[in-house]
Amino acid sequence: MKRRTFLLGTASGFSVLALAACVTPQPVPSPSVAPSTLTPSLVPQPLAVSRTNWSTDPFSRGSFSYAAVGATPEHRAALAQAVDARVFFAGEATAADEPGTVQGARASGLLAASQVQDVAAPGERITIVGAGIAGITAARQLVDDGFNVVVIEARDRIGGRIDTVSGDWPFPIERGPSFVHGTAENFLDDELTALGVRLLPFPRTPEVRTRAGAVVEVSPLGPQAVAGALGWAANQQQDVSVERALIDSGEASLSKTPNAEGLSDADWLEYEIATKLKIESGATPSQQSAWYTTDIASTDDDHIVIGGYSTLLTSDAEGLEVLLSSVVNRVAHDDRGVSLRLGTGESLSADRVIVTVPLGVLKNAAIEFSPALPFTHRGAIAALGMGVVDKIWLQFDEPFWDTAARLWTIVGEDADFPVWVNMMPLTGEPILMGMIAAENAARLSELQDDEFLSAALAALEPFLAVADAG
Ligand SMILES: Cc1cc2nc3c(=O)[nH]c(=O)nc-3n(C[C@H](O)[C@H](O)[C@H](O)COP(=O)(O)OP(=O)(O)OC[C@H]3O[C@@H](n4cnc5c(N)ncnc54)[C@H](O)[C@@H]3O)c2cc1C
C-alpha cells in the first residue's frame, strides 16, 4: 500500500491506546465561535475560529480511510469492483494507490469512468452519487465522452472533503485537505500551480517543544521503534495491530526515566505515535494494521495549498449537471438499469450509477442497496477503517509566538492537538492550523465549540513567546 504523507509519517499511541469513543451523531456544528463565549487562557483569544467535526458529518462519517488490522489492499480492490455492470464504485477508499488522499480519490474517479466506458452504449444516462473529487472527475470524463451525466450531491456545495472557506479569512483556509504529497505519479502540485493556486513547499521538519516550552531536538528513538515493530510484524503469520507489534516485538520496552529536560525514551515513542501515526491515519495504533501501515522516513516533497484547494474542481465541474442538497438513500438495480431514491422521496432512473460516497457513509449503511451488495463488498466495507482527523483554524490580531518554524509539535504529553502549522511564515498572517486525531478527535468531537477552542488554546501554551509566558 502506498502511504499518505501529507504531514509527518506513521506511528501509533501508547498511553493513548483506548479505542475511539462512540460518537453520538449530531448536526455539524457551526464553524464559528462568538468571542464572548471563549474561556480565558494564557494564549490570547483569537479573532476568528473555524473548527471541523468530520466524524459527526453525516456525509462523511470520518476523515479518510485507513488500513485497519486484518484489512488488505485486496479489500480496496473488492470495493472498486462493479456490481452486475450497473453499480460502480469510486472514492478514496477504493484507490489502489494512495488511498486516503486527493490524488487517490481522483484516480479512482478516472478508473470508474473507464469501467463505465467499457460497458456502456453511447449516450447512456449515468448517475454519479457524490460531487467530491472522485465524482466530479468521473463526471467530467464521461460527459466529455458523450454520456448523459447527472451528479447527485447531498451537500449544498461541491467538493466533499475538499472544503475551502474564503469568506472573511485573509486567504482561503482548508477544512479538509491542505497538503499535496509529491510523488513521481502525482502532479497535483503542477496542476494547482497551472490553475493559479498558490502552494508552497512544506518540508516536514518540526520544531518540537516540551509542555514547559523548551525547544528540544527530535530523537530517532520513536521512528526506530516503529520501524522495528513493523519489521517484526512483517515476519508474523498473521496481521496484528501496530500496538501489538510494538509490544510483542519488544520495541515498546523503552525507559520511562526522565532526562534533564524531563523527557524519557518512552516519550519519544509517544511523540511518534501522536504526531505521525495518528495524524496520518486518524486511528489509534490498536486499530491500525501492522502489515499495511508504512513507516515514513523519506524526504518527501510535500506542498501546502494556501490559494484554495477547491479550485481543482472548478474547471472540471463547469457545465456539469449537479443536483445539490439531494441525499441518496437507496440504490436499486436490475438488468435494465438503476433506480435511485432521494431523501425527499423522489426517484431517478439511469442506465448505470457510480457511487462515490465516503467509506464512513457506507459503513453507516446510510444508503440501502437492492439487491444487497455482494459479500465481497460488504466484507471490504467492514474490514477497512475510517479514521478521524479534525482541524481548528485560529486567526489572531498579532502573533503571541516568536518562532518562525512552520510546523510545531509537542512532546512529553498526550496533547490533544499535537501538531500545528504556523501560517505566519507562509502567508504573513498570524493564523494557526491545529490538528487532532483518532480517539482524541472522537472525544473532543462531543465538545461544544467554546470547550473545543479552550482545549486548542491550552495546547498552544508551549509556544507562547517567553516574555508573554512569564
Ligand atoms: C481533515 C482532513 C484532512 C485531509 N488532509 C489531506 C491532505 O492533506 N492531502 C490529501 O491528499 N488528502 C487529505 N485528506 C483526504 C482527502 O480530502 C480525501 O481523500 C478526498 O477529498 C476524498 O474525495 P472523494 O471524492 O473520495 O470523497 P468526498 O470528497 O467525501 O466526496 C464524496 C461526496 O459524496 C457526498 N455524499 C455523501 N453521502 C451522500 C448521499 N447519501 N447522497 C448524495 N451525496 C452524498 C458527500 O457530501 C461528498 O461530497 C484529508 C481529509 C480530511 C477530512
Short mmCIF file of C-alpha atoms and ligand atoms in Angstrom, two decimals:
data_model
loop_
_atom_site.label_atom_id
_atom_site.label_comp_id
_atom_site.label_asym_id
_atom_site.label_seq_id
_atom_site.Cartn_x
_atom_site.Cartn_y
_atom_site.Cartn_z
CA MET A 1 0.00 0.00 0.00
CA LYS A 2 1.26 3.43 -0.82
CA ARG A 3 1.32 5.77 2.06
CA ARG A 4 -0.27 9.09 2.55
CA THR A 5 2.28 11.57 3.73
CA PHE A 6 0.73 14.98 3.94
CA LEU A 7 2.43 15.70 7.22
CA LEU A 8 4.95 13.70 9.07
CA GLY A 9 4.79 9.96 8.91
CA THR A 10 3.28 7.00 10.68
CA ALA A 11 3.33 5.77 14.30
CA SER A 12 0.94 4.53 16.98
CA GLY A 13 -0.24 5.50 20.52
CA PHE A 14 0.55 4.06 23.88
CA SER A 15 -0.83 5.63 26.97
CA VAL A 16 -3.41 6.56 24.35
CA LEU A 17 -4.33 3.11 23.18
CA ALA A 18 -8.02 3.15 24.02
CA LEU A 19 -10.36 2.63 21.12
CA ALA A 20 -12.08 5.69 19.77
CA ALA A 21 -15.07 6.62 21.85
CA CYS A 22 -18.53 6.24 20.37
CA VAL A 23 -19.75 9.49 18.94
CA THR A 24 -23.40 10.39 19.01
CA PRO A 25 -24.43 11.70 15.59
CA GLN A 26 -25.36 15.34 15.76
CA PRO A 27 -25.63 18.20 13.32
CA VAL A 28 -22.33 19.59 12.09
CA PRO A 29 -21.52 22.43 14.50
CA SER A 30 -21.18 25.98 13.40
CA PRO A 31 -17.64 26.66 12.25
CA SER A 32 -17.55 29.96 14.10
CA VAL A 33 -17.35 30.75 17.80
CA ALA A 34 -18.52 34.03 19.22
CA PRO A 35 -15.57 35.66 21.08
CA SER A 36 -17.80 36.33 24.12
CA THR A 37 -18.15 32.58 24.80
CA LEU A 38 -14.42 31.89 24.91
CA THR A 39 -12.80 30.61 28.09
CA PRO A 40 -9.81 32.67 29.31
CA SER A 41 -6.40 31.19 28.58
CA LEU A 42 -2.76 32.23 28.74
CA VAL A 43 -2.91 32.23 24.97
CA PRO A 44 -4.78 35.29 23.69
CA GLN A 45 -8.27 34.91 22.32
CA PRO A 46 -8.39 34.54 18.55
CA LEU A 47 -10.24 36.92 16.27
CA ALA A 48 -11.71 34.10 14.22
CA VAL A 49 -12.11 30.35 14.63
CA SER A 50 -13.08 27.55 12.28
CA ARG A 51 -13.47 24.05 13.67
CA THR A 52 -14.24 20.82 11.81
CA ASN A 53 -16.13 17.80 13.03
CA TRP A 54 -15.78 15.18 10.31
CA SER A 55 -16.80 12.20 12.44
CA THR A 56 -20.29 13.58 13.04
CA ASP A 57 -20.67 14.92 9.50
CA PRO A 58 -23.46 12.72 8.08
CA PHE A 59 -21.98 12.88 4.57
CA SER A 60 -18.50 11.81 5.59
CA ARG A 61 -18.61 9.97 8.96
CA GLY A 62 -14.87 10.33 9.37
CA SER A 63 -11.96 11.92 7.57
CA PHE A 64 -10.35 9.26 5.39
CA SER A 65 -9.92 5.51 5.22
CA TYR A 66 -7.01 3.64 6.79
CA ALA A 67 -5.67 0.09 6.86
CA ALA A 68 -7.35 -1.46 9.89
CA VAL A 69 -5.99 -4.68 11.40
CA GLY A 70 -6.92 -7.50 9.02
CA ALA A 71 -7.74 -5.19 6.10
CA THR A 72 -5.66 -5.63 2.95
CA PRO A 73 -5.25 -3.80 -0.36
CA GLU A 74 -7.49 -6.52 -1.81
CA HIS A 75 -10.36 -5.10 0.22
CA ARG A 76 -9.97 -1.80 -1.61
CA ALA A 77 -9.86 -3.65 -4.94
CA ALA A 78 -13.02 -5.56 -3.95
CA LEU A 79 -14.82 -2.33 -3.11
CA ALA A 80 -13.83 -0.92 -6.52
CA GLN A 81 -15.50 -3.84 -8.35
CA ALA A 82 -18.64 -3.07 -10.34
CA VAL A 83 -21.80 -4.96 -9.42
CA ASP A 84 -23.56 -6.51 -12.45
CA ALA A 85 -22.00 -3.78 -14.64
CA ARG A 86 -24.68 -1.43 -13.24
CA VAL A 87 -23.36 -0.17 -9.90
CA PHE A 88 -19.79 1.16 -9.92
CA PHE A 89 -17.74 2.48 -7.00
CA ALA A 90 -15.12 5.20 -6.67
CA GLY A 91 -13.71 7.39 -3.90
CA GLU A 92 -10.50 7.46 -1.90
CA ALA A 93 -11.24 4.22 -0.04
CA THR A 94 -11.32 2.29 -3.35
CA ALA A 95 -7.98 3.66 -4.58
CA ALA A 96 -5.29 1.08 -5.21
CA ASP A 97 -2.57 3.70 -4.90
CA GLU A 98 -2.53 6.44 -2.28
CA PRO A 99 -5.92 5.80 -0.70
CA GLY A 100 -7.00 8.49 1.72
CA THR A 101 -5.66 11.27 -0.48
CA VAL A 102 -6.96 13.70 -3.05
CA GLN A 103 -4.85 12.16 -5.79
CA GLY A 104 -6.01 8.64 -4.86
CA ALA A 105 -9.65 9.75 -4.97
CA ARG A 106 -9.18 11.37 -8.32
CA ALA A 107 -7.50 8.30 -9.81
CA SER A 108 -10.42 6.19 -8.54
CA GLY A 109 -12.86 8.50 -10.36
CA LEU A 110 -10.95 8.10 -13.60
CA LEU A 111 -10.88 4.33 -13.18
CA ALA A 112 -14.63 4.09 -12.52
CA ALA A 113 -15.32 6.27 -15.58
CA SER A 114 -13.22 3.97 -17.75
CA GLN A 115 -15.02 0.91 -16.36
CA VAL A 116 -18.33 2.52 -17.35
CA GLN A 117 -17.00 3.44 -20.80
CA ASP A 118 -16.05 -0.22 -21.33
CA VAL A 119 -19.63 -1.49 -20.93
CA ALA A 120 -21.97 1.43 -21.67
CA ALA A 121 -23.57 2.21 -25.03
CA PRO A 122 -23.02 5.71 -26.43
CA GLY A 123 -25.24 8.37 -24.91
CA GLU A 124 -26.36 6.28 -21.91
CA ARG A 125 -27.60 8.09 -18.81
CA ILE A 126 -25.08 7.77 -15.96
CA THR A 127 -25.80 8.97 -12.43
CA ILE A 128 -22.96 9.77 -10.06
CA VAL A 129 -23.57 9.91 -6.33
CA GLY A 130 -21.27 12.45 -4.67
CA ALA A 131 -19.64 15.63 -6.00
CA GLY A 132 -16.24 15.23 -4.35
CA ILE A 133 -13.08 14.98 -6.41
CA ALA A 134 -13.81 11.33 -7.38
CA GLY A 135 -17.36 12.08 -8.54
CA ILE A 136 -16.57 15.30 -10.40
CA THR A 137 -13.56 13.69 -12.12
CA ALA A 138 -15.65 10.72 -13.26
CA ALA A 139 -18.46 13.00 -14.41
CA ARG A 140 -16.12 15.22 -16.44
CA GLN A 141 -14.60 12.18 -18.16
CA LEU A 142 -17.98 10.70 -19.06
CA VAL A 143 -19.52 13.98 -20.23
CA ASP A 144 -16.51 14.59 -22.46
CA ASP A 145 -17.08 11.11 -23.86
CA GLY A 146 -20.67 11.94 -24.81
CA PHE A 147 -22.59 10.35 -21.94
CA ASN A 148 -25.63 11.95 -20.35
CA VAL A 149 -24.45 12.50 -16.76
CA VAL A 150 -26.11 13.83 -13.63
CA VAL A 151 -24.28 14.20 -10.32
CA ILE A 152 -26.31 13.98 -7.13
CA GLU A 153 -24.77 15.66 -4.08
CA ALA A 154 -26.10 15.72 -0.52
CA ARG A 155 -24.39 18.97 0.48
CA ASP A 156 -25.22 22.42 -0.80
CA ARG A 157 -21.79 22.64 -2.41
CA ILE A 158 -19.43 20.52 -4.47
CA GLY A 159 -16.03 19.37 -3.21
CA GLY A 160 -16.96 16.94 -0.41
CA ARG A 161 -13.99 16.65 1.90
CA ILE A 162 -12.18 19.32 -0.13
CA ASP A 163 -13.67 22.15 1.89
CA THR A 164 -12.12 25.53 1.17
CA VAL A 165 -13.54 28.51 3.03
CA SER A 166 -12.76 32.04 1.90
CA GLY A 167 -15.21 34.48 3.47
CA ASP A 168 -13.61 36.81 5.99
CA TRP A 169 -10.29 34.96 6.19
CA PRO A 170 -7.28 36.77 4.69
CA PHE A 171 -6.60 33.74 2.49
CA PRO A 172 -8.70 30.64 1.77
CA ILE A 173 -8.47 28.16 4.65
CA GLU A 174 -8.76 24.41 4.16
CA ARG A 175 -11.09 22.50 6.49
CA GLY A 176 -10.27 19.26 4.66
CA PRO A 177 -7.01 18.56 2.83
CA SER A 178 -4.23 21.16 2.89
CA PHE A 179 -1.31 19.16 1.54
CA VAL A 180 -0.21 17.76 -1.79
CA HIS A 181 2.15 14.87 -1.44
CA GLY A 182 4.65 14.95 -4.25
CA THR A 183 5.41 11.59 -5.79
CA ALA A 184 6.61 10.54 -9.21
CA GLU A 185 2.97 9.84 -10.15
CA ASN A 186 1.37 12.84 -8.52
CA PHE A 187 1.25 16.06 -10.49
CA LEU A 188 -1.42 17.83 -8.44
CA ASP A 189 1.08 20.49 -7.40
CA ASP A 190 1.80 21.33 -11.05
CA GLU A 191 -1.90 21.30 -11.87
CA LEU A 192 -2.79 23.60 -8.99
CA THR A 193 0.01 25.95 -9.98
CA ALA A 194 -1.25 25.96 -13.57
CA LEU A 195 -4.70 26.88 -12.24
CA GLY A 196 -3.15 29.87 -10.48
CA VAL A 197 -3.49 28.36 -6.99
CA ARG A 198 -0.73 29.32 -4.58
CA LEU A 199 1.03 26.42 -2.91
CA LEU A 200 4.37 26.34 -1.14
CA PRO A 201 6.93 23.64 -0.37
CA PHE A 202 6.34 22.24 3.10
CA PRO A 203 9.35 20.38 4.46
CA ARG A 204 8.21 18.17 7.30
CA THR A 205 10.83 19.27 9.79
CA PRO A 206 9.06 20.16 13.02
CA GLU A 207 10.02 22.38 15.89
CA VAL A 208 9.47 20.22 18.98
CA ARG A 209 8.58 21.71 22.35
CA THR A 210 8.01 20.27 25.77
CA ARG A 211 4.93 21.27 27.76
CA ALA A 212 7.17 23.77 29.57
CA GLY A 213 8.01 25.41 26.25
CA ALA A 214 11.61 24.17 25.89
CA VAL A 215 12.69 23.54 22.32
CA VAL A 216 14.26 20.08 22.01
CA GLU A 217 15.92 18.04 19.27
CA VAL A 218 13.83 15.24 17.80
CA SER A 219 15.07 11.86 18.94
CA PRO A 220 15.29 8.99 16.41
CA LEU A 221 14.02 6.54 19.09
CA GLY A 222 10.35 6.83 18.06
CA PRO A 223 10.76 6.11 14.33
CA GLN A 224 13.28 3.38 15.15
CA ALA A 225 10.86 1.62 17.50
CA VAL A 226 8.01 1.83 14.97
CA ALA A 227 10.20 0.62 12.10
CA GLY A 228 11.44 -2.26 14.29
CA ALA A 229 7.89 -3.24 15.22
CA LEU A 230 6.63 -3.12 11.63
CA GLY A 231 9.65 -5.15 10.50
CA TRP A 232 8.89 -7.73 13.19
CA ALA A 233 5.22 -7.85 12.16
CA ALA A 234 6.13 -8.44 8.51
CA ASN A 235 7.51 -11.83 9.53
CA GLN A 236 4.45 -12.96 11.51
CA GLN A 237 1.90 -15.49 10.29
CA GLN A 238 -0.95 -13.05 10.53
CA ASP A 239 -1.57 -9.35 10.73
CA VAL A 240 -1.59 -7.73 14.15
CA SER A 241 -2.19 -4.17 15.30
CA VAL A 242 0.69 -1.71 15.39
CA GLU A 243 0.18 -1.61 19.16
CA ARG A 244 0.57 -5.39 19.45
CA ALA A 245 3.60 -5.31 17.16
CA LEU A 246 5.25 -2.66 19.33
CA ILE A 247 4.63 -4.68 22.48
CA ASP A 248 5.36 -8.19 21.22
CA SER A 249 8.47 -7.17 19.31
CA GLY A 250 9.86 -5.60 22.47
CA GLU A 251 10.24 -2.25 20.72
CA ALA A 252 7.87 -0.59 23.19
CA SER A 253 10.11 -1.51 26.13
CA LEU A 254 11.68 1.90 26.36
CA SER A 255 12.93 3.57 29.50
CA LYS A 256 10.48 5.82 31.30
CA THR A 257 13.23 7.56 33.27
CA PRO A 258 13.20 11.28 32.51
CA ASN A 259 16.37 13.07 31.46
CA ALA A 260 17.32 16.65 32.43
CA GLU A 261 14.63 18.00 30.11
CA GLY A 262 12.07 15.75 31.76
CA LEU A 263 11.78 13.53 28.69
CA SER A 264 12.17 9.76 28.64
CA ASP A 265 12.84 7.37 25.75
CA ALA A 266 9.21 6.24 26.02
CA ASP A 267 8.09 9.84 25.49
CA TRP A 268 9.67 9.76 22.02
CA LEU A 269 7.64 6.72 21.05
CA GLU A 270 4.52 8.51 22.28
CA TYR A 271 5.56 11.50 20.20
CA GLU A 272 5.97 9.39 17.07
CA ILE A 273 2.55 7.89 17.67
CA ALA A 274 0.79 11.19 18.31
CA THR A 275 2.36 13.34 15.63
CA LYS A 276 2.79 10.80 12.87
CA LEU A 277 0.87 7.52 13.08
CA LYS A 278 -2.36 9.00 14.42
CA ILE A 279 -2.30 12.15 12.26
CA GLU A 280 -1.60 10.09 9.12
CA SER A 281 -4.33 7.52 9.69
CA GLY A 282 -6.81 9.13 12.07
CA ALA A 283 -6.65 5.86 14.01
CA THR A 284 -5.01 4.52 17.18
CA PRO A 285 -2.14 2.00 16.98
CA SER A 286 -4.53 -0.62 18.34
CA GLN A 287 -6.73 -0.10 15.27
CA GLN A 288 -4.02 0.04 12.62
CA SER A 289 -2.68 -2.91 10.65
CA ALA A 290 1.00 -3.57 11.24
CA TRP A 291 1.24 -5.20 7.81
CA TYR A 292 -0.15 -2.29 5.84
CA THR A 293 0.94 0.68 7.91
CA THR A 294 4.04 2.14 6.35
CA ASP A 295 6.73 3.92 8.26
CA ILE A 296 7.65 7.17 6.61
CA ALA A 297 11.19 8.36 6.87
CA SER A 298 11.92 9.54 3.35
CA THR A 299 12.44 13.14 2.32
CA ASP A 300 9.04 13.79 0.86
CA ASP A 301 8.25 16.63 -1.45
CA ASP A 302 5.12 17.99 0.22
CA HIS A 303 3.38 21.23 -0.63
CA ILE A 304 0.81 23.16 1.36
CA VAL A 305 -2.05 24.75 -0.56
CA ILE A 306 -2.83 28.29 0.50
CA GLY A 307 -4.72 29.52 -2.53
CA GLY A 308 -7.81 27.30 -2.48
CA TYR A 309 -7.71 23.51 -2.96
CA SER A 310 -11.28 23.59 -4.26
CA THR A 311 -10.10 25.38 -7.42
CA LEU A 312 -9.05 21.90 -8.53
CA LEU A 313 -12.72 21.06 -9.01
CA THR A 314 -13.91 24.32 -10.51
CA SER A 315 -12.93 23.81 -14.13
CA ASP A 316 -13.88 20.10 -14.15
CA ALA A 317 -17.30 20.93 -12.72
CA GLU A 318 -18.03 23.57 -15.33
CA GLY A 319 -21.17 22.75 -17.31
CA LEU A 320 -21.91 19.56 -15.34
CA GLU A 321 -25.48 18.88 -14.24
CA VAL A 322 -25.19 18.71 -10.44
CA LEU A 323 -28.20 18.33 -8.15
CA LEU A 324 -27.12 19.86 -4.83
CA SER A 325 -28.78 19.29 -1.44
CA SER A 326 -30.04 15.91 -2.66
CA VAL A 327 -29.39 12.95 -0.39
CA VAL A 328 -29.48 9.50 -1.99
CA ASN A 329 -30.76 6.86 0.41
CA ARG A 330 -31.46 3.90 -1.86
CA VAL A 331 -29.75 2.46 -4.93
CA ALA A 332 -31.61 -0.37 -6.68
CA HIS A 333 -30.61 -2.11 -9.88
CA ASP A 334 -31.68 -4.91 -12.20
CA ASP A 335 -30.60 -5.94 -15.66
CA ARG A 336 -32.44 -2.98 -17.22
CA GLY A 337 -30.87 -0.16 -15.21
CA VAL A 338 -30.66 1.58 -11.86
CA SER A 339 -33.13 3.48 -9.76
CA LEU A 340 -32.12 5.95 -7.04
CA ARG A 341 -34.33 7.20 -4.25
CA LEU A 342 -33.67 10.60 -2.70
CA GLY A 343 -34.34 11.72 0.86
CA THR A 344 -37.23 13.79 -0.47
CA GLY A 345 -38.92 10.59 -1.68
CA GLU A 346 -38.28 11.42 -5.34
CA SER A 347 -36.79 8.77 -7.62
CA LEU A 348 -34.36 8.97 -10.50
CA SER A 349 -33.53 6.32 -13.03
CA ALA A 350 -30.39 5.83 -15.10
CA ASP A 351 -28.57 3.15 -17.02
CA ARG A 352 -25.70 2.96 -14.54
CA VAL A 353 -24.53 4.62 -11.33
CA ILE A 354 -21.13 5.43 -9.85
CA VAL A 355 -21.29 5.61 -6.05
CA THR A 356 -18.51 7.81 -4.62
CA VAL A 357 -19.78 8.39 -1.07
CA PRO A 358 -17.13 8.09 1.68
CA LEU A 359 -16.42 4.73 3.33
CA GLY A 360 -17.86 6.15 6.57
CA VAL A 361 -21.23 6.65 4.84
CA LEU A 362 -21.17 3.08 3.51
CA LYS A 363 -20.18 1.75 6.95
CA ASN A 364 -23.08 3.65 8.45
CA ALA A 365 -25.45 1.93 5.95
CA ALA A 366 -26.86 5.35 5.05
CA ILE A 367 -27.60 4.04 1.57
CA GLU A 368 -29.67 0.90 1.12
CA PHE A 369 -28.61 -1.25 -1.83
CA SER A 370 -31.12 -3.50 -3.54
CA PRO A 371 -30.21 -6.25 -4.09
CA ALA A 372 -27.82 -6.18 -1.13
CA LEU A 373 -24.19 -5.63 -2.08
CA PRO A 374 -22.19 -8.79 -2.71
CA PHE A 375 -20.44 -10.32 0.27
CA THR A 376 -17.04 -9.16 -1.02
CA HIS A 377 -18.20 -5.53 -0.95
CA ARG A 378 -19.76 -5.84 2.47
CA GLY A 379 -16.62 -7.58 3.74
CA ALA A 380 -14.46 -4.76 2.40
CA ILE A 381 -16.68 -2.06 3.92
CA ALA A 382 -16.49 -3.80 7.31
CA ALA A 383 -12.74 -4.50 7.14
CA LEU A 384 -11.41 -1.11 6.09
CA GLY A 385 -11.22 1.58 8.76
CA MET A 386 -12.42 5.17 8.67
CA GLY A 387 -10.08 7.43 10.60
CA VAL A 388 -10.77 10.81 12.15
CA VAL A 389 -8.62 13.91 11.86
CA ASP A 390 -10.10 17.28 12.72
CA LYS A 391 -8.73 20.77 12.35
CA ILE A 392 -9.02 24.09 14.07
CA TRP A 393 -8.06 27.33 12.37
CA LEU A 394 -7.29 30.31 14.58
CA GLN A 395 -6.72 33.89 13.47
CA PHE A 396 -5.03 36.25 15.96
CA ASP A 397 -4.64 40.01 15.75
CA GLU A 398 -0.91 39.55 16.26
CA PRO A 399 1.39 36.58 16.87
CA PHE A 400 1.82 35.51 20.52
CA TRP A 401 4.73 33.32 19.43
CA ASP A 402 8.25 34.22 18.41
CA THR A 403 9.25 31.14 16.46
CA ALA A 404 9.42 31.21 12.67
CA ALA A 405 9.04 27.43 12.45
CA ARG A 406 6.23 26.32 10.14
CA LEU A 407 5.46 23.02 11.80
CA TRP A 408 5.04 22.84 15.57
CA THR A 409 4.79 19.66 17.62
CA ILE A 410 4.59 18.82 21.32
CA VAL A 411 6.48 16.03 23.14
CA GLY A 412 6.11 14.65 26.63
CA GLU A 413 2.34 14.60 26.98
CA ASP A 414 -0.67 13.22 25.19
CA ALA A 415 -1.57 16.63 23.78
CA ASP A 416 -4.99 16.75 22.17
CA PHE A 417 -3.57 18.96 19.41
CA PRO A 418 -0.02 17.61 18.97
CA VAL A 419 0.58 19.22 15.56
CA TRP A 420 0.22 22.84 14.46
CA VAL A 421 1.01 24.66 11.25
CA ASN A 422 2.16 28.26 11.63
CA MET A 423 0.85 30.17 8.62
CA MET A 424 2.78 33.34 9.59
CA PRO A 425 5.99 32.50 7.69
CA LEU A 426 3.91 31.17 4.78
CA THR A 427 1.38 33.99 4.41
CA GLY A 428 2.41 36.82 6.73
CA GLU A 429 -0.85 36.30 8.62
CA PRO A 430 -0.95 35.37 12.34
CA ILE A 431 -3.03 32.28 11.64
CA LEU A 432 -2.50 28.77 13.05
CA MET A 433 -3.94 25.44 11.94
CA GLY A 434 -4.13 22.75 14.62
CA MET A 435 -4.78 19.07 14.08
CA ILE A 436 -6.31 16.45 16.35
CA ALA A 437 -6.66 12.77 15.50
CA ALA A 438 -8.01 9.35 16.38
CA GLU A 439 -9.52 8.86 19.86
CA ASN A 440 -8.61 12.43 20.90
CA ALA A 441 -10.61 13.73 17.93
CA ALA A 442 -13.53 11.42 18.72
CA ARG A 443 -13.56 12.57 22.35
CA LEU A 444 -13.37 16.27 21.54
CA SER A 445 -15.95 15.94 18.76
CA GLU A 446 -18.54 15.86 21.53
CA LEU A 447 -17.45 19.20 22.99
CA GLN A 448 -19.19 22.49 22.42
CA ASP A 449 -17.29 24.94 20.26
CA ASP A 450 -16.09 27.05 23.24
CA GLU A 451 -14.76 23.96 25.07
CA PHE A 452 -13.09 22.72 21.90
CA LEU A 453 -11.43 26.11 21.50
CA SER A 454 -10.25 26.11 25.12
CA ALA A 455 -8.57 22.74 24.58
CA ALA A 456 -6.84 24.07 21.47
CA LEU A 457 -5.62 27.23 23.21
CA ALA A 458 -4.32 25.21 26.16
CA ALA A 459 -2.34 23.02 23.76
CA LEU A 460 -0.69 26.14 22.34
CA GLU A 461 0.78 27.31 25.66
CA PRO A 462 4.24 25.80 24.97
CA PHE A 463 4.51 28.20 22.04
CA LEU A 464 3.88 31.41 23.98
CA ALA A 465 6.76 33.82 23.46
CA VAL A 466 8.98 33.84 26.54
CA ALA A 467 8.04 37.39 27.62
CA ASP A 468 4.34 36.52 27.29
CA ALA A 469 4.75 33.22 29.13
CA GLY A 470 6.38 34.95 32.07
C1 LIG B 1 -9.30 16.89 7.83
C2 LIG B 1 -8.83 16.22 6.55
C3 LIG B 1 -7.52 16.41 6.12
C4 LIG B 1 -7.09 15.81 4.94
N1 LIG B 1 -5.83 16.08 4.51
C5 LIG B 1 -5.43 15.63 3.30
C6 LIG B 1 -4.22 16.12 2.72
O1 LIG B 1 -3.56 16.97 3.31
N2 LIG B 1 -3.88 15.64 1.50
C7 LIG B 1 -4.64 14.73 0.82
O2 LIG B 1 -4.27 14.35 -0.30
N3 LIG B 1 -5.81 14.28 1.33
C8 LIG B 1 -6.23 14.72 2.54
N4 LIG B 1 -7.45 14.34 3.04
C9 LIG B 1 -8.23 13.31 2.33
C10 LIG B 1 -8.96 13.87 1.10
O3 LIG B 1 -9.68 15.01 1.46
C11 LIG B 1 -9.92 12.81 0.57
O4 LIG B 1 -9.21 11.60 0.32
C12 LIG B 1 -10.62 13.20 -0.73
O5 LIG B 1 -11.01 14.55 -0.73
C13 LIG B 1 -11.82 12.28 -0.91
O6 LIG B 1 -12.51 12.57 -2.10
P1 LIG B 1 -13.75 11.63 -2.51
O7 LIG B 1 -14.30 12.16 -3.78
O8 LIG B 1 -13.34 10.21 -2.45
O9 LIG B 1 -14.79 11.80 -1.32
P2 LIG B 1 -15.61 13.10 -0.86
O10 LIG B 1 -14.84 14.33 -1.14
O11 LIG B 1 -16.03 12.86 0.53
O12 LIG B 1 -16.87 13.07 -1.84
C14 LIG B 1 -17.98 12.25 -1.60
C15 LIG B 1 -19.23 13.11 -1.76
O13 LIG B 1 -20.40 12.28 -1.53
C16 LIG B 1 -21.37 13.10 -0.89
N5 LIG B 1 -22.35 12.24 -0.23
C17 LIG B 1 -22.20 11.53 0.91
N6 LIG B 1 -23.32 10.84 1.19
C18 LIG B 1 -24.20 11.13 0.19
C19 LIG B 1 -25.53 10.71 -0.09
N7 LIG B 1 -26.19 9.86 0.70
N8 LIG B 1 -26.15 11.22 -1.20
C20 LIG B 1 -25.50 12.09 -2.02
N9 LIG B 1 -24.23 12.50 -1.80
C21 LIG B 1 -23.59 12.02 -0.71
C22 LIG B 1 -20.54 13.93 0.07
O14 LIG B 1 -21.23 15.08 0.51
C23 LIG B 1 -19.31 14.26 -0.77
O15 LIG B 1 -19.47 15.48 -1.46
C24 LIG B 1 -7.94 14.96 4.20
C25 LIG B 1 -9.27 14.78 4.62
C26 LIG B 1 -9.70 15.41 5.78
C27 LIG B 1 -11.13 15.25 6.21
#
